[in-house]
XYZ file of C-alpha atoms in Angstrom:
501
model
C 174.431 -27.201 44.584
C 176.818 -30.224 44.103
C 177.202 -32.958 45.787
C 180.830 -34.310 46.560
C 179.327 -37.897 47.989
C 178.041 -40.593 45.835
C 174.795 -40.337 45.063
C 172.433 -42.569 46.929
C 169.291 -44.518 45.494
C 166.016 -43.314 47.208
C 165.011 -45.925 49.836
C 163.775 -45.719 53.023
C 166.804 -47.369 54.605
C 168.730 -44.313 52.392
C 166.736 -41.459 54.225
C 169.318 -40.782 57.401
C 171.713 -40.606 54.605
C 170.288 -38.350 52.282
C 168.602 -35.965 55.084
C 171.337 -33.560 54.762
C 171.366 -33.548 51.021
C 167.147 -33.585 50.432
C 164.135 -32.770 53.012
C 162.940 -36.162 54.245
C 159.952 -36.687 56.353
C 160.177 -36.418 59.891
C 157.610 -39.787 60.300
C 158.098 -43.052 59.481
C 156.303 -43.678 56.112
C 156.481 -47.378 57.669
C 154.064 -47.007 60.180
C 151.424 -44.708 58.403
C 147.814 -46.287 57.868
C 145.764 -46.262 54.846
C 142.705 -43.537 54.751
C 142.608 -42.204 51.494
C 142.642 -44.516 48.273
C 143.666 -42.674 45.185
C 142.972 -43.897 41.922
C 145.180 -42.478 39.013
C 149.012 -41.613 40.574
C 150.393 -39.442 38.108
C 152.783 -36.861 38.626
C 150.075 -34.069 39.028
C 148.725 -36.086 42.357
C 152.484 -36.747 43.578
C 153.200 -33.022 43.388
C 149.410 -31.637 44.945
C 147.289 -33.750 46.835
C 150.130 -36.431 48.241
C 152.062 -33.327 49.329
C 149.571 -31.719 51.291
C 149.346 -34.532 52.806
C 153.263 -34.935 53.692
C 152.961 -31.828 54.918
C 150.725 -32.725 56.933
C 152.516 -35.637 58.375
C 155.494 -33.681 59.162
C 153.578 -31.697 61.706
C 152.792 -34.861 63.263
C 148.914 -35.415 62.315
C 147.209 -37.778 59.857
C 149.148 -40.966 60.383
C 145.667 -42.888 59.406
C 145.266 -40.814 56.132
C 147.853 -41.941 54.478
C 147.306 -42.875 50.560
C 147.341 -46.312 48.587
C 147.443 -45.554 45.315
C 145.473 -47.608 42.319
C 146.562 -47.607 38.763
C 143.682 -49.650 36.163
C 145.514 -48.855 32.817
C 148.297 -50.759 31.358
C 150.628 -47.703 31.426
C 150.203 -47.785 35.195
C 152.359 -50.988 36.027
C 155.439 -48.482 35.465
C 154.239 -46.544 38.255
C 153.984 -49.396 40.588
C 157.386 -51.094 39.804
C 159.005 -47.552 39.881
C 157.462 -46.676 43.868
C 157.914 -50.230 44.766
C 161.660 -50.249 44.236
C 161.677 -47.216 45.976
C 159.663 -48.048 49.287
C 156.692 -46.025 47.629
C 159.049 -42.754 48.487
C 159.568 -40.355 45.510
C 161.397 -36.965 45.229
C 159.030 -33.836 44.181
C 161.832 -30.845 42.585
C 160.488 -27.367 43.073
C 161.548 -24.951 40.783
C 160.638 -20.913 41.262
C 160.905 -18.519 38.250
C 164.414 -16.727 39.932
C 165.800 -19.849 39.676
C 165.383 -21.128 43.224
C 164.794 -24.900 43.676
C 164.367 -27.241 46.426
C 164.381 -30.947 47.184
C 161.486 -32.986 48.911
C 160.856 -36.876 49.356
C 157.314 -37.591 50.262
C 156.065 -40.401 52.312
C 152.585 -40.206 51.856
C 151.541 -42.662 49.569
C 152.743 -45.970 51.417
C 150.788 -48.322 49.321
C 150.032 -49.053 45.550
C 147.838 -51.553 43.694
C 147.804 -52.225 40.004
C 144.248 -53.222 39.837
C 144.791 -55.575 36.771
C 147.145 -57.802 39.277
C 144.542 -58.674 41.726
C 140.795 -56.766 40.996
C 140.305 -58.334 44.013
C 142.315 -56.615 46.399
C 141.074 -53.130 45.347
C 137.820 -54.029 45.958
C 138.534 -54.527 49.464
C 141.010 -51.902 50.047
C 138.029 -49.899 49.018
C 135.434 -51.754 51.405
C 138.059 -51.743 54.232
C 136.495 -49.479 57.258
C 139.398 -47.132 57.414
C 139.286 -46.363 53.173
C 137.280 -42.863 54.131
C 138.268 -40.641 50.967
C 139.350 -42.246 47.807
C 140.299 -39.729 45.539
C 140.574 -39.618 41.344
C 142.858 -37.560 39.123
C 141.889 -40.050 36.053
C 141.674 -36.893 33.252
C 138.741 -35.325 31.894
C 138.588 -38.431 29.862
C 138.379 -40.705 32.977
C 134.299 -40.196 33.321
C 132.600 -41.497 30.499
C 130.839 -38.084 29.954
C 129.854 -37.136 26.868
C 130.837 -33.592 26.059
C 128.002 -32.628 24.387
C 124.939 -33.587 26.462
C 126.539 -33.585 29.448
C 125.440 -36.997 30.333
C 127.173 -41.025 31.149
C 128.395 -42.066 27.683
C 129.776 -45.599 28.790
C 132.243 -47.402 26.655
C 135.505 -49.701 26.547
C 136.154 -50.966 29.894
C 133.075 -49.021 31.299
C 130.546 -51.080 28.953
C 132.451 -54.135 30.057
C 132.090 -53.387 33.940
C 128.012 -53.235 32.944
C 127.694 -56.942 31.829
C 126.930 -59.136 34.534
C 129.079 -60.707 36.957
C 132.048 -58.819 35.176
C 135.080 -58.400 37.648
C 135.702 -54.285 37.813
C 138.277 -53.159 35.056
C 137.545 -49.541 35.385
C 137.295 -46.861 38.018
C 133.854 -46.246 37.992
C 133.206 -49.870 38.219
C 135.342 -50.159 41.204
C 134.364 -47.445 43.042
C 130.110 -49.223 42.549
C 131.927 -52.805 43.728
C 133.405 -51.016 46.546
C 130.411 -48.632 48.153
C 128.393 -51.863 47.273
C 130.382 -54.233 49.799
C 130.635 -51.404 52.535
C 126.514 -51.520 52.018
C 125.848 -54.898 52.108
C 128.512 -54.854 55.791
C 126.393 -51.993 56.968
C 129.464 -49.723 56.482
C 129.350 -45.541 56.061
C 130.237 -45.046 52.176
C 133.536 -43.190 51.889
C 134.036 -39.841 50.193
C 134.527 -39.607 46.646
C 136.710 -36.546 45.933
C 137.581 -36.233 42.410
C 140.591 -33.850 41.665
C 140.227 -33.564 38.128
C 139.833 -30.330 35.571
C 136.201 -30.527 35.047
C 133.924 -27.890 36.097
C 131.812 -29.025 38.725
C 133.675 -32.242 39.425
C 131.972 -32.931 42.349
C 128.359 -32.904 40.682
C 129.788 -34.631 37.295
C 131.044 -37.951 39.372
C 127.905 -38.027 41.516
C 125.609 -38.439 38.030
C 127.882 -40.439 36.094
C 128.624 -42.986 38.982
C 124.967 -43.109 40.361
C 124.341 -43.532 36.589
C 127.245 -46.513 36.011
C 125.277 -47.769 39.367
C 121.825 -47.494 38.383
C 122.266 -49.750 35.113
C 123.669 -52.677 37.659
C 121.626 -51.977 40.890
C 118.948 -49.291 41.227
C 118.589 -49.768 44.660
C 122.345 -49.122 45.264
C 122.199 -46.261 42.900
C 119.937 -44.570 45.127
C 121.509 -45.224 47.825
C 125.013 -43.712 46.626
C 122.962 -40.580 45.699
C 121.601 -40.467 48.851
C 124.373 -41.524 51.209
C 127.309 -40.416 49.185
C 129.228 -37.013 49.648
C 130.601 -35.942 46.299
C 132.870 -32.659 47.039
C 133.666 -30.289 44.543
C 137.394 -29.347 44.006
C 139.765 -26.848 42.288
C 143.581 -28.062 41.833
C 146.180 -25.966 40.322
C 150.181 -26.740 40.094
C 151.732 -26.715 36.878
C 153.749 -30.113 36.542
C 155.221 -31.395 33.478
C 156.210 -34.536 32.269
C 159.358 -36.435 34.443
C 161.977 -36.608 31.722
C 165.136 -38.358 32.069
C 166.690 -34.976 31.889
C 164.841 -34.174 35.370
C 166.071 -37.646 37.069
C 169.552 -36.608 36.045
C 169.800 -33.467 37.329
C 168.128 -34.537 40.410
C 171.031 -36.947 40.933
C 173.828 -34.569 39.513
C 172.261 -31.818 42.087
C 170.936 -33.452 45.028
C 172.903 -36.860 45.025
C 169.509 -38.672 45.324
C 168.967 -41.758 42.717
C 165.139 -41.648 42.247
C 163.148 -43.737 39.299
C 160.187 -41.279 39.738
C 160.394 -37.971 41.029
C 158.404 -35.450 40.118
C 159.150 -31.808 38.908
C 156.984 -28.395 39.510
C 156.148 -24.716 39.856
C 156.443 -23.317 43.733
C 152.966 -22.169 43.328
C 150.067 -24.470 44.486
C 146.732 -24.420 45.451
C 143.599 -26.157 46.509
C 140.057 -24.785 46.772
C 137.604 -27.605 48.508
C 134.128 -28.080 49.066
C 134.154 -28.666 52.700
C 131.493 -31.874 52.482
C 133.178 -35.568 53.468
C 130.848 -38.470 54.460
C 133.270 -40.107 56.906
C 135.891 -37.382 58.260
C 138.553 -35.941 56.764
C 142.165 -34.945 57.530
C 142.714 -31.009 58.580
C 143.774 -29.502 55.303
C 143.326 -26.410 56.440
C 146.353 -26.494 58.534
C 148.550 -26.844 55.619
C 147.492 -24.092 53.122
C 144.359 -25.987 51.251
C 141.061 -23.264 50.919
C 137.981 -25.080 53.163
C 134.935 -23.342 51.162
C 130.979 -23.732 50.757
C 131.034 -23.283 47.007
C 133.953 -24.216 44.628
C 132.635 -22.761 41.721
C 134.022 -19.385 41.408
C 137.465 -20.323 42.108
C 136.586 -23.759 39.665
C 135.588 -21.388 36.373
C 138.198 -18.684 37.230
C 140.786 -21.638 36.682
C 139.109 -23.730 33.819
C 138.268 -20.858 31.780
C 141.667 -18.759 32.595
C 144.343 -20.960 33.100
C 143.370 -24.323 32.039
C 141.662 -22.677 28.490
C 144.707 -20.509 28.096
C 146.552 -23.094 27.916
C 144.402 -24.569 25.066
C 144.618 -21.335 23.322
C 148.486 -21.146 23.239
C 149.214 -24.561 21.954
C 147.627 -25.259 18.841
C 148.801 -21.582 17.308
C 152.338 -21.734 19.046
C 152.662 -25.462 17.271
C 152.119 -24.032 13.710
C 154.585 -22.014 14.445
C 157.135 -24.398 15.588
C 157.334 -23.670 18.945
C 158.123 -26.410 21.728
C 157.970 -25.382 25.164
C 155.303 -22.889 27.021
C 157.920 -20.420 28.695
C 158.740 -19.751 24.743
C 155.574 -18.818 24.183
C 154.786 -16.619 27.425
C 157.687 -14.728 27.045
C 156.835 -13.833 23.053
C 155.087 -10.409 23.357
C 152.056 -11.474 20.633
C 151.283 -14.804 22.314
C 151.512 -13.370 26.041
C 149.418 -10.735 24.356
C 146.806 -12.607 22.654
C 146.508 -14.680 26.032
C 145.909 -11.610 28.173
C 143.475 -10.162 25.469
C 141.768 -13.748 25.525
C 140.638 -13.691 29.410
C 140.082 -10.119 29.825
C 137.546 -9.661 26.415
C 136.385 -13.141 26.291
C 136.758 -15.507 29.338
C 136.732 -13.030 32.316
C 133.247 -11.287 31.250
C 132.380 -15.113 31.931
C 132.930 -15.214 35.235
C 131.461 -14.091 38.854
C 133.217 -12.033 41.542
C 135.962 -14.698 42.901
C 136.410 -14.107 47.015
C 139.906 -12.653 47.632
C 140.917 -12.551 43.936
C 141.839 -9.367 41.740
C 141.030 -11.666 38.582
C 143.308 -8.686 36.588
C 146.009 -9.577 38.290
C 145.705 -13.615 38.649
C 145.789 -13.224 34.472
C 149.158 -10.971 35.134
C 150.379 -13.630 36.891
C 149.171 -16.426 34.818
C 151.431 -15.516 32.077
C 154.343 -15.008 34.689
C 154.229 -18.709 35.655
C 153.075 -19.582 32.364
C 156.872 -17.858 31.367
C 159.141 -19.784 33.740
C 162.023 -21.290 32.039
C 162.870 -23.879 34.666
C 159.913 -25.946 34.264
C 160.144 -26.831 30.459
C 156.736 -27.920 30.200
C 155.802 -28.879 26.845
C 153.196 -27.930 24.387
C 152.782 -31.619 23.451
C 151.467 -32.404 26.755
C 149.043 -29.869 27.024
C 146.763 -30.965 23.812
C 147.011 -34.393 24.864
C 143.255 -35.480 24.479
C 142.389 -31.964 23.479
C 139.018 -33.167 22.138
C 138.568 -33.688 25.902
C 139.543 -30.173 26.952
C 138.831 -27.907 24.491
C 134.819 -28.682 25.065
C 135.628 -28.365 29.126
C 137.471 -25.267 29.221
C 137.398 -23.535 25.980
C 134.180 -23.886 24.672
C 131.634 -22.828 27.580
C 133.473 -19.357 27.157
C 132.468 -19.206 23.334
C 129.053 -20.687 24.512
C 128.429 -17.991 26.661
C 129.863 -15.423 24.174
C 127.875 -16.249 21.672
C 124.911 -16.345 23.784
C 125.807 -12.597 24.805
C 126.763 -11.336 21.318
C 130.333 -10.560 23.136
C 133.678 -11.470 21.877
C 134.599 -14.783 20.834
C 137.067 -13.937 18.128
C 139.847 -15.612 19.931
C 138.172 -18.607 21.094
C 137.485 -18.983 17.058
C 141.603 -18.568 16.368
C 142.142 -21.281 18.997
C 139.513 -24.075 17.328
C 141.253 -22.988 13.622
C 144.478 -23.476 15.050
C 143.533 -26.592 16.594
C 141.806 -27.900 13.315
C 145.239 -26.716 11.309
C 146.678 -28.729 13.730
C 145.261 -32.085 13.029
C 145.430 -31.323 9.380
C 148.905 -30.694 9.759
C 149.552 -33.760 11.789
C 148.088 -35.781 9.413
C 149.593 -34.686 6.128
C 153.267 -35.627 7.522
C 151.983 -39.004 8.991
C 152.264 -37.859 12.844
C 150.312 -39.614 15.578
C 147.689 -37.564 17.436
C 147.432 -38.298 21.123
C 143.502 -38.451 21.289
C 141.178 -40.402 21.832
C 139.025 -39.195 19.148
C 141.920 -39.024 16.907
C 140.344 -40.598 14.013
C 137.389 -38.745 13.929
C 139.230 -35.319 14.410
C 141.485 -36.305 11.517
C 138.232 -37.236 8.705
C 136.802 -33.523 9.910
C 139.970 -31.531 9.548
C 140.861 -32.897 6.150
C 137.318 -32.444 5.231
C 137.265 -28.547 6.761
C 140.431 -27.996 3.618
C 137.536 -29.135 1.264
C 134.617 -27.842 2.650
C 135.313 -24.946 5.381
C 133.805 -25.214 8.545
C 133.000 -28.764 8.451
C 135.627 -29.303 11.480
C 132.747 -27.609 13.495
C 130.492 -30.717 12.229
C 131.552 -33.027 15.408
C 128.704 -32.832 17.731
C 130.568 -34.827 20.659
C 133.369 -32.213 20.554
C 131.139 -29.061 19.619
C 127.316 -29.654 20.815
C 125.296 -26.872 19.333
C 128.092 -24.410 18.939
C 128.287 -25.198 15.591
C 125.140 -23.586 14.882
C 125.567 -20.491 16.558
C 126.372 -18.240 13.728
C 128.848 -15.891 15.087
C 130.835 -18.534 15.766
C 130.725 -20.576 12.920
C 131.694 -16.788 10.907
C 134.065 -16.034 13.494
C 135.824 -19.403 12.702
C 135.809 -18.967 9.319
C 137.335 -15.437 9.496
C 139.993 -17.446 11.919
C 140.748 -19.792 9.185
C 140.917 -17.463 6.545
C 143.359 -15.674 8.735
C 145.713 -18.073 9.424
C 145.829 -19.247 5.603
C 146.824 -15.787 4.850
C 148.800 -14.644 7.515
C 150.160 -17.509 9.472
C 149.464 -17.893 13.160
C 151.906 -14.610 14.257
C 149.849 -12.869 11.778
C 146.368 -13.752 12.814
C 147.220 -12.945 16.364
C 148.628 -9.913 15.469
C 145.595 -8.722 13.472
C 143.206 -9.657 16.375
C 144.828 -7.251 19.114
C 144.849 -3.759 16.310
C 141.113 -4.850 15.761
C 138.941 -2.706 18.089
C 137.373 -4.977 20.830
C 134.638 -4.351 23.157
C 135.673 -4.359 26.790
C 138.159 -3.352 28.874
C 141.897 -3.904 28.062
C 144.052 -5.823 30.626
């Protein structure tokens, strides 16, 4: 498509305009009403959550669900001055493996508050009677868990929402301020809904909030565990980093001048506990799964998709590549990725209702191979001492537990220590927040083998399960003598128990 007209900059004065070029919503984002809060407004929750909702609001329902958006890190103001200037609209840019791509603005989040600008006014938003929901994609990092108990690790701007009298930096602290006003004004608590890759996500913000909670007010603690609805969640839409490369095609293609838009796959879903304290918006009428239990479709994603994409990177980086489709569409790697979730993750796994789980790893690589959404290895091992131990590791844990197959899960932990090695021989900055400690154990593991396993927050007690530690010395050994091609290609001709995909 090209557009003869000038190109206009997104506004909501601009969207008469620009309705023939671009779907625009058929409401007034002007007059919607805050019921959701949503803290963490990345592109993943622009191109999911807020467009369920816009969906919703173009069938002419949820006008009080509407979402205000809060950003608490630094990084965040960018998102507020960006939707500001905009009227809070942004453009989300579909793009389908055959090459057919569409052209949305969404209305749905109306409002946005950098919390470090006024604490103050979060903390009411969040005690105002119509916040019902407020919802968190904040990463796997964003709870203060630590990986290897399973339990509220508090530190940085956690530990400083503990001391007394502090004003909330973080989101756990403001979610306690804010179910603490709405119980001292004899309010209902709202929903807290986290959206975020971690396997029962639900169950993990219940303890480590009631636990943030408990060390300030044990009385409020308990009530939060007792009043609080905590439903569990599975996400999935593959959305990449906005690059300036995306902004210029969207105004090249679409004549639409947009500071954030956000870029996708055509595929989405959304698997939800059906459990809300104070109401909730009908999802159901616009494609999201009501269920009583999350979990199946919650593993079948963590372990399959969300590992997979774990296991690609770290291998597909020593070998130079730079963008997933690359990958996928290399015979070995979409190989080794099938062989990795039918031998080692899918034996993992219960039944899944209304999923052939043979043919959702089929498809897996199929959108994992789709050259118009150039998403990048580098942003999938961002905090990968975060995800590894979340989606990876259970399936080894399990394995090893079983005696089954873990050979790959070894490869992927090798690869990842190679990695870091790698990364800091030529000087390169690792995005992670345990980047120091990653880098004193992978230089050590080229002295001493296996002493990358020696990092119980990352690892737990996997490191003394002895087929693992062998089968990630084997790994190692592999990739020193083969390369990462190689070592893949040596796992698939060795025999393997199971069932080939």
């Amino acid at each position: 498509m090209t557009v003869a007209a000038a190109s206009l900059p997104l506004r909501a004065a601009s969207l008469p305009a620009l309705a023939g070029r671009v779907q625009v919503p058929t409401y007034d984002p002007r007059g919607l009403r805050t019921g959701i809060v949503h803290f963490g407004v990345g592109a993943f929750h622009r191109s999911h959550q807020a467009m369920y909702l816009d969906r919703l609001l173009n069938l002419g329902q949820a006008h009080d669900w509407a979402v205000c958006g809060v950003g608490v890190l630094p990084g965040d103001a960018r998102v507020r001055d960006a939707l500001r200037a905009q009227d809070h609209l942004y453009t989300l840019l579909t793009r389908a493996p055959d090459g057919h791509h569409e052209a949305r603005v969404i209305g749905a989040v109306h409002d946005y508050l950098f919390a470090p600008d006024d604490p103050e006014a979060v903390c009411e938003r969040l005690a105002h009677p119509a916040t019902r929901i407020v919802s968190l994609t904040v990463t796997e990092g964003g709870y203060s868990l630590n990986n290897a108990t399973g339990e509220f690790d508090p530190s940085g701007d956690v530990l400083h929402d503990l001391q007394p009298g502090a004003a909330p930096r973080s989101t756990l602290g403001f979610l306690t301020e804010g179910l603490r006003r709405r119980r001292e004004r004899g309010l209902r608590p709202f929903t807290v809904m986290s959206c975020d890759n971690i396997q029962g996500n639900g169950h993990v913000t219940r303890r480590v909030l009631t636990a943030f909670a408990r060390r300030r007010d044990p009385e409020l603690a308990d009530w939060i565990d007792r009043e609080v609805a905590f439903p569990n969640s599975m996400v999935d839409r593959i959305t990449p980093v906005t690059t300036d490369a995306v902004r210029a095609d969207l105004e090249r293609e679409y004549g639409v001048q947009d500071a954030c838009p956000v870029v996708a796959e055509a595929f989405t879903q959304w698997v939800l506990e059906d459990h809300f304290t104070c109401g909730r918006p009908p999802l159901e009428d616009v494609g999201v799964q009501l269920v009583p239990d999350v979990e199946p479709y919650e593993l079948m994603k963590l372990r399959l998709l969300n590992a997979a994409h774990q296991a690609m990177s770290y291998p597909a980086l020593l070998d130079g590549y730079t963008f997933v489709h690359e990958v996928c569409q290399q015979p070995d790697y979409a190989q080794f990725l099938l062989d990795y979730m039918t031998f080692e993750a899918r034996p993992t796994l219960r039944p899944v209702p209304g999923i052939d789980l043979g043919a959702y790893s089929h498809d897996l690589i199929a959108r994992f191979s789709n050259p118009a959404i150039q998403d990048t290895l580098a942003r999938l091992i961002v905090d990968g001492s975060e995800r590894i131990p979340k989606f990876l590791l259970p399936v080894a844990r399990e394995q090893a537990a079983r005696g089954g197959d873990l050979r790959r899960c070894a490869l992927v932990v090798a690869a990842w220590s190679a990695h870091v090695a790698q990364a800091a021989t030529r000087g390169d900055a690792l995005d992670d927040v345990r980047a120091a400690d990653l880098t004193r154990a992978a230089l050590a593991d080229q002295v001493t083998p296996g002493a990358f396993l020696h990092q119980p927050d990352v690892f737990g007690d996997l490191s003394a399960a002895p087929a693992f530690a062998q089968a990630y010395l084997d790994a190692r050994a592999a990739l020193a003598a083969h390369g990462p091609l190689g070592a893949l290609r040596a796992l698939h001709a060795a025999p393997t128990q199971g069932e080939h995909a």
